[in-house]
PDB file of C-alpha atoms in Angstrom:
ATOM      1  CA  MET A1282       0.000   0.000   0.000  1.00 47.00           C
ATOM      2  CA  VAL A1283       1.320   3.437  -0.969  1.00 48.00           C
ATOM      3  CA  LEU A1284       0.520   6.435   1.224  1.00 44.00           C
ATOM      4  CA  PRO A1285      -0.331   9.707  -0.519  1.00 47.00           C
ATOM      5  CA  VAL A1286       2.406  12.312  -0.288  1.00 44.00           C
ATOM      6  CA  ALA A1287       1.392  15.805   0.713  1.00 45.00           C
ATOM      7  CA  HIS A1288       3.424  18.711  -0.601  1.00 47.00           C
ATOM      8  CA  VAL A1289       3.604  22.008   1.264  1.00 45.00           C
ATOM      9  CA  LEU A1290       5.223  25.077  -0.243  1.00 45.00           C
ATOM     10  CA  LEU A1291       6.806  27.621   2.024  1.00 47.00           C
ATOM     11  CA  LEU A1292       7.100  30.962   0.322  1.00 45.00           C
ATOM     12  CA  ASP A1293      10.040  33.206   0.947  1.00 47.00           C
ATOM     13  CA  ARG A1294       9.978  36.437  -1.029  1.00 51.00           C
ATOM     14  CA  ASN A1295      13.767  36.631  -1.184  1.00 52.00           C
ATOM     15  CA  ALA A1296      14.633  32.992  -1.850  1.00 51.00           C
ATOM     16  CA  GLY A1297      11.595  31.954  -3.895  1.00 52.00           C
ATOM     17  CA  SER A1298       9.496  28.843  -3.171  1.00 48.00           C
ATOM     18  CA  ILE A1299      11.066  25.980  -1.267  1.00 50.00           C
ATOM     19  CA  PRO A1300       9.160  22.688  -1.540  1.00 51.00           C
ATOM     20  CA  ILE A1301       8.973  20.670   1.647  1.00 53.00           C
ATOM     21  CA  CYS A1302       7.782  17.137   1.264  1.00 52.00           C
ATOM     22  CA  CYS A1303       5.949  15.480   4.104  1.00 54.00           C
ATOM     23  CA  SER A1304       5.435  11.749   3.785  1.00 58.00           C
ATOM     24  CA  ARG A1305       2.500  11.797   6.139  1.00 62.00           C
ATOM     25  CA  ARG A1306      -0.088  14.516   6.654  1.00 64.00           C
ATOM     26  CA  GLY A1307       0.107  14.161  10.426  1.00 65.00           C
ATOM     27  CA  ALA A1308       3.891  14.588  10.445  1.00 67.00           C
ATOM     28  CA  CYS A1309       3.644  17.817   8.413  1.00 70.00           C
ATOM     29  CA  LEU A1310       0.934  19.193  10.706  1.00 72.00           C
ATOM     30  CA  SER A1311       2.942  18.186  13.788  1.00 78.00           C
ATOM     31  CA  ALA A1312       6.014  19.970  12.440  1.00 77.00           C
ATOM     32  CA  LEU A1313       3.981  23.134  11.851  1.00 80.00           C
ATOM     33  CA  ILE A1314       2.484  23.026  15.359  1.00 86.00           C
ATOM     34  CA  LEU A1315       5.931  22.397  16.849  1.00 85.00           C
ATOM     35  CA  LEU A1316       7.278  25.444  15.002  1.00 86.00           C
ATOM     36  CA  LEU A1317       4.416  27.620  16.307  1.00 86.00           C
ATOM     37  CA  LEU A1318       4.860  26.373  19.880  1.00 88.00           C
ATOM     38  CA  THR A1319       8.615  27.015  19.724  1.00 90.00           C
ATOM     39  CA  THR A1320       7.972  30.577  18.539  1.00 87.00           C
ATOM     40  CA  LEU A1321       5.422  31.112  21.328  1.00 86.00           C
ATOM     41  CA  MET A1322       7.848  29.797  23.946  1.00 86.00           C
ATOM     42  CA  ALA A1323      10.557  32.134  22.637  1.00 82.00           C
ATOM     43  CA  LEU A1324       8.197  35.111  22.987  1.00 81.00           C
ATOM     44  CA  ILE A1325       7.191  34.082  26.515  1.00 83.00           C
ATOM     45  CA  THR A1326      10.866  33.717  27.441  1.00 79.00           C
ATOM     46  CA  LEU A1327      11.603  37.216  26.136  1.00 73.00           C
ATOM     47  CA  VAL A1328       8.687  38.668  28.145  1.00 69.00           C
ATOM     48  CA  VAL A1329       9.882  36.889  31.291  1.00 70.00           C
ATOM     49  CA  ILE A1330      13.455  38.138  30.812  1.00 73.00           C
ATOM     50  CA  PHE A1331      12.759  41.708  29.681  1.00 63.00           C
ATOM     51  CA  GLY A1332       9.214  42.300  30.960  1.00 60.00           C
ATOM     52  CA  LEU A1333       6.289  43.735  29.064  1.00 56.00           C
ATOM     53  CA  PRO A1334       6.937  46.884  27.068  1.00 52.00           C
ATOM     54  CA  SER A1335       5.955  49.935  29.102  1.00 50.00           C
ATOM     55  CA  ARG A1336       2.898  51.866  28.078  1.00 47.00           C
ATOM     56  CA  LEU A1337       3.306  55.343  26.720  1.00 45.00           C
ATOM     57  CA  PRO A1338       2.430  57.994  29.334  1.00 44.00           C
ATOM     58  CA  GLY A1339      -0.063  59.562  26.915  1.00 44.00           C
ATOM     59  CA  SER A1340      -2.201  56.451  27.089  1.00 52.00           C
ATOM     60  CA  GLN A1341      -2.601  56.768  30.856  1.00 84.00           C
ATOM     61  CA  VAL A1342      -5.215  59.526  30.989  1.00 89.00           C
ATOM     62  CA  CYS A1343      -8.315  58.970  33.128  1.00 93.00           C
ATOM     63  CA  ALA A1344     -11.018  60.936  34.937  1.00 91.00           C
ATOM     64  CA  THR A1345     -10.918  61.078  38.744  1.00 90.00           C
ATOM     65  CA  LEU A1346     -13.983  60.633  40.940  1.00 90.00           C
ATOM     66  CA  THR A1347     -14.401  64.432  40.920  1.00 86.00           C
ATOM     67  CA  ASN A1348     -14.336  64.387  37.090  1.00 88.00           C
ATOM     68  CA  ARG A1349     -10.881  65.981  36.873  1.00 90.00           C
ATOM     69  CA  THR A1350      -7.982  64.968  34.636  1.00 91.00           C
ATOM     70  CA  GLY A1351      -6.079  62.095  36.181  1.00 94.00           C
ATOM     71  CA  PHE A1352      -3.152  59.743  35.678  1.00 95.00           C
ATOM     72  CA  LEU A1353      -4.001  56.046  35.289  1.00 95.00           C
ATOM     73  CA  CYS A1354      -1.647  53.806  37.258  1.00 93.00           C
ATOM     74  CA  HIS A1355      -0.252  50.605  35.720  1.00 91.00           C
ATOM     75  CA  ASP A1356      -2.719  48.490  37.698  1.00 90.00           C
ATOM     76  CA  ARG A1357      -5.324  49.990  35.285  1.00 90.00           C
ATOM     77  CA  ARG A1358      -7.708  50.598  38.241  1.00 92.00           C
ATOM     78  CA  THR A1359      -6.206  53.468  40.205  1.00 94.00           C
ATOM     79  CA  CYS A1360      -6.726  56.987  38.830  1.00 95.00           C
ATOM     80  CA  ILE A1361      -4.852  59.686  40.719  1.00 95.00           C
ATOM     81  CA  PRO A1362      -5.308  63.455  40.252  1.00 96.00           C
ATOM     82  CA  ALA A1363      -2.857  65.001  37.791  1.00 95.00           C
ATOM     83  CA  SER A1364      -1.368  67.154  40.559  1.00 96.00           C
ATOM     84  CA  ARG A1365      -0.335  64.021  42.495  1.00 96.00           C
ATOM     85  CA  VAL A1366       2.147  63.044  39.740  1.00 96.00           C
ATOM     86  CA  CYS A1367       5.774  63.931  40.575  1.00 96.00           C
ATOM     87  CA  ASP A1368       4.833  65.355  43.971  1.00 96.00           C
ATOM     88  CA  GLY A1369       7.457  63.296  45.822  1.00 96.00           C
ATOM     89  CA  VAL A1370       4.943  60.728  47.118  1.00 96.00           C
ATOM     90  CA  ARG A1371       4.490  57.372  45.378  1.00 96.00           C
ATOM     91  CA  THR A1372       0.708  57.176  45.064  1.00 95.00           C
ATOM     92  CA  CYS A1373       0.421  54.398  42.456  1.00 94.00           C
ATOM     93  CA  ILE A1374       0.979  50.843  43.748  1.00 94.00           C
ATOM     94  CA  TYR A1375       4.075  50.392  41.539  1.00 92.00           C
ATOM     95  CA  GLY A1376       5.277  53.994  42.005  1.00 93.00           C
ATOM     96  CA  GLU A1377       5.092  54.920  38.323  1.00 92.00           C
ATOM     97  CA  ASP A1378       3.702  58.365  39.220  1.00 94.00           C
ATOM     98  CA  GLU A1379       7.196  59.217  40.515  1.00 95.00           C
ATOM     99  CA  ASP A1380       9.275  57.569  37.745  1.00 93.00           C
ATOM    100  CA  GLU A1381      12.464  59.447  36.935  1.00 93.00           C
ATOM    101  CA  HIS A1382      11.667  59.653  33.199  1.00 91.00           C
ATOM    102  CA  LEU A1383       8.374  61.344  34.081  1.00 91.00           C
ATOM    103  CA  CYS A1384       9.686  63.775  36.705  1.00 94.00           C
ATOM    104  CA  ARG A1385      13.215  64.693  35.602  1.00 93.00           C
ATOM    105  CA  ASN A1386      12.450  67.747  33.422  1.00 93.00           C
ATOM    106  CA  MET A1387       9.008  69.055  34.256  1.00 93.00           C
ATOM    107  CA  PRO A1388       6.823  70.075  32.542  1.00 94.00           C
ATOM    108  CA  GLN A1389       8.518  68.874  29.314  1.00 94.00           C
ATOM    109  CA  SER A1390       8.844  65.291  30.588  1.00 93.00           C
ATOM    110  CA  LEU A1391       5.179  65.093  31.634  1.00 93.00           C
ATOM    111  CA  PRO A1392       2.499  63.820  29.247  1.00 92.00           C
ATOM    112  CA  ILE A1393       0.700  66.758  27.638  1.00 91.00           C
ATOM    113  CA  PHE A1394      -2.629  65.848  29.263  1.00 92.00           C
ATOM    114  CA  LEU A1395      -1.144  66.561  32.723  1.00 94.00           C
ATOM    115  CA  VAL A1396      -0.015  70.113  31.880  1.00 94.00           C
ATOM    116  CA  ALA A1397      -2.000  73.355  31.506  1.00 92.00           C
ATOM    117  CA  ARG A1398      -0.261  76.577  30.509  1.00 91.00           C
ATOM    118  CA  CYS A1399      -0.951  79.868  32.247  1.00 92.00           C
ATOM    119  CA  GLY A1400      -1.483  83.256  30.569  1.00 89.00           C
ATOM    120  CA  ASP A1401       2.278  83.703  30.731  1.00 90.00           C
ATOM    121  CA  PRO A1402       3.547  80.634  28.798  1.00 87.00           C
ATOM    122  CA  ALA A1403       6.602  80.442  31.053  1.00 91.00           C
ATOM    123  CA  PHE A1404       4.310  79.245  33.864  1.00 94.00           C
ATOM    124  CA  TRP A1405       2.293  76.047  34.061  1.00 95.00           C
ATOM    125  CA  ILE A1406      -0.003  74.167  36.409  1.00 95.00           C
ATOM    126  CA  TYR A1407      -1.326  70.625  36.505  1.00 95.00           C
ATOM    127  CA  SER A1408      -4.407  70.222  34.335  1.00 93.00           C
ATOM    128  CA  ASP A1409      -6.626  69.255  37.285  1.00 94.00           C
ATOM    129  CA  GLN A1410      -5.946  72.696  38.825  1.00 94.00           C
ATOM    130  CA  LYS A1411      -7.609  74.474  35.910  1.00 92.00           C
ATOM    131  CA  CYS A1412     -11.160  75.737  36.620  1.00 89.00           C
ATOM    132  CA  ASP A1413     -10.982  74.669  40.265  1.00 88.00           C
ATOM    133  CA  GLY A1414     -11.888  78.122  41.615  1.00 86.00           C
ATOM    134  CA  THR A1415      -8.378  78.809  42.895  1.00 89.00           C
ATOM    135  CA  ASN A1416      -5.889  81.234  41.363  1.00 92.00           C
ATOM    136  CA  ASN A1417      -3.127  78.703  40.701  1.00 93.00           C
ATOM    137  CA  CYS A1418      -1.411  80.689  37.920  1.00 93.00           C
ATOM    138  CA  GLY A1419      -1.191  83.919  39.916  1.00 91.00           C
ATOM    139  CA  ASP A1420      -2.875  85.941  37.144  1.00 90.00           C
ATOM    140  CA  CYS A1421      -6.257  84.112  37.195  1.00 89.00           C
ATOM    141  CA  SER A1422      -5.618  82.816  33.656  1.00 89.00           C
ATOM    142  CA  ASP A1423      -6.437  79.294  34.862  1.00 90.00           C
ATOM    143  CA  GLU A1424      -9.918  80.481  35.891  1.00 87.00           C
ATOM    144  CA  LEU A1425     -10.923  83.320  33.556  1.00 82.00           C
ATOM    145  CA  SER A1426     -11.275  83.797  29.789  1.00 66.00           C
ATOM    146  CA  PRO A1427      -9.773  84.239  27.216  1.00 65.00           C
ATOM    147  CA  VAL A1428      -7.071  81.700  28.174  1.00 62.00           C
ATOM    148  CA  THR A1429      -9.473  79.283  29.865  1.00 70.00           C
ATOM    149  CA  VAL A1430     -13.170  78.650  29.416  1.00 77.00           C
ATOM    150  CA  CYS A1431     -14.455  77.653  32.835  1.00 81.00           C
ATOM    151  CA  PRO A1432     -18.061  77.170  33.885  1.00 79.00           C
ATOM    152  CA  SER A1433     -19.566  79.917  36.016  1.00 81.00           C
ATOM    153  CA  CYS A1434     -19.463  79.670  39.795  1.00 83.00           C
ATOM    154  CA  GLY A1435     -20.998  76.445  41.026  1.00 82.00           C
ATOM    155  CA  PRO A1436     -23.546  76.071  43.819  1.00 84.00           C
ATOM    156  CA  GLY A1437     -20.868  76.114  46.522  1.00 89.00           C
ATOM    157  CA  TRP A1438     -19.487  79.452  45.328  1.00 90.00           C
ATOM    158  CA  TRP A1439     -20.448  83.159  45.501  1.00 92.00           C
ATOM    159  CA  ARG A1440     -19.685  85.419  42.502  1.00 91.00           C
ATOM    160  CA  CYS A1441     -17.937  88.680  43.368  1.00 91.00           C
ATOM    161  CA  THR A1442     -14.626  90.457  42.902  1.00 89.00           C
ATOM    162  CA  PRO A1443     -12.502  88.839  45.601  1.00 88.00           C
ATOM    163  CA  THR A1444     -10.127  90.783  47.790  1.00 87.00           C
ATOM    164  CA  VAL A1445      -8.254  87.570  48.525  1.00 80.00           C
ATOM    165  CA  PHE A1446      -5.584  86.753  45.935  1.00 82.00           C
ATOM    166  CA  THR A1447      -6.390  83.048  46.184  1.00 88.00           C
ATOM    167  CA  TYR A1448      -9.673  83.412  44.236  1.00 89.00           C
ATOM    168  CA  CYS A1449     -10.504  85.005  40.877  1.00 88.00           C
ATOM    169  CA  ASP A1450     -14.198  85.833  40.455  1.00 88.00           C
ATOM    170  CA  CYS A1451     -15.894  83.551  42.975  1.00 90.00           C
ATOM    171  CA  ILE A1452     -15.304  82.686  46.599  1.00 92.00           C
ATOM    172  CA  PRO A1453     -16.389  79.543  48.453  1.00 92.00           C
ATOM    173  CA  ARG A1454     -19.740  80.106  50.195  1.00 93.00           C
ATOM    174  CA  SER A1455     -18.120  78.816  53.366  1.00 94.00           C
ATOM    175  CA  LEU A1456     -16.399  82.243  53.560  1.00 93.00           C
ATOM    176  CA  CYS A1457     -19.726  84.118  53.478  1.00 94.00           C
ATOM    177  CA  ARG A1458     -21.022  85.796  56.647  1.00 94.00           C
ATOM    178  CA  ASP A1459     -17.891  84.987  58.623  1.00 93.00           C
ATOM    179  CA  GLY A1460     -17.224  88.599  59.653  1.00 93.00           C
ATOM    180  CA  VAL A1461     -14.246  88.951  57.261  1.00 93.00           C
ATOM    181  CA  GLN A1462     -14.345  90.841  53.947  1.00 94.00           C
ATOM    182  CA  HIS A1463     -13.551  88.527  51.028  1.00 93.00           C
ATOM    183  CA  CYS A1464     -15.384  90.499  48.278  1.00 92.00           C
ATOM    184  CA  SER A1465     -14.447  94.068  47.341  1.00 93.00           C
ATOM    185  CA  ASP A1466     -18.114  95.148  47.671  1.00 94.00           C
ATOM    186  CA  TRP A1467     -18.656  93.302  50.985  1.00 94.00           C
ATOM    187  CA  SER A1468     -21.389  91.209  49.335  1.00 94.00           C
ATOM    188  CA  ASP A1469     -19.951  88.125  51.018  1.00 94.00           C
ATOM    189  CA  GLU A1470     -21.056  89.576  54.341  1.00 94.00           C
ATOM    190  CA  TYR A1471     -24.366  91.233  53.379  1.00 94.00           C
ATOM    191  CA  ALA A1472     -25.831  89.560  50.268  1.00 94.00           C
ATOM    192  CA  CYS A1473     -24.423  86.037  50.177  1.00 92.00           C
ATOM    193  CA  PRO A1474     -26.862  83.537  51.706  1.00 88.00           C
ATOM    194  CA  GLY A1475     -23.974  81.569  53.230  1.00 75.00           C
ATOM    195  CA  PRO A1476     -23.091  77.919  52.996  1.00 76.00           C
TER     196      PRO A1476
END
């Protein structure tokens, strides 16, 4: 009895076609599976030796519980506020928020989503500090137009012209009716309904 011979052609663009003759179909299939398994084992060995390739920082953007820009830790579950990156405290489980490549030349070494520029381009703040009601830039450009488009004062805020440098055009209602002038027109003491 003569067994049928199966022919398999492996194509190599540089060398042309190389015929490989398998005397049995099972042997040819086994050889192909063995080749695939060997390649898979080589890849697994490389991953074990060198580790997984690190993700690009730009792919680690997330939204915090307060709906602010955040930094997604490598555990893919923890989202920390942008301003907690490179603050000297390892907040992520693996400490990637304090990695040297991220913190060595700020703000240039930070991913763009973590940085917000002030009215004076020489100054910057973390992106989660924009539109937070606080004068982080020193010129209110992080709170007021035309540099930033922020929503108007929220329910916990009172709109006025603050006398306190910390605020731009709203003060926290917790400062209303406390016996201290925080608005230039004293409306925080006489018109604001309080907290």
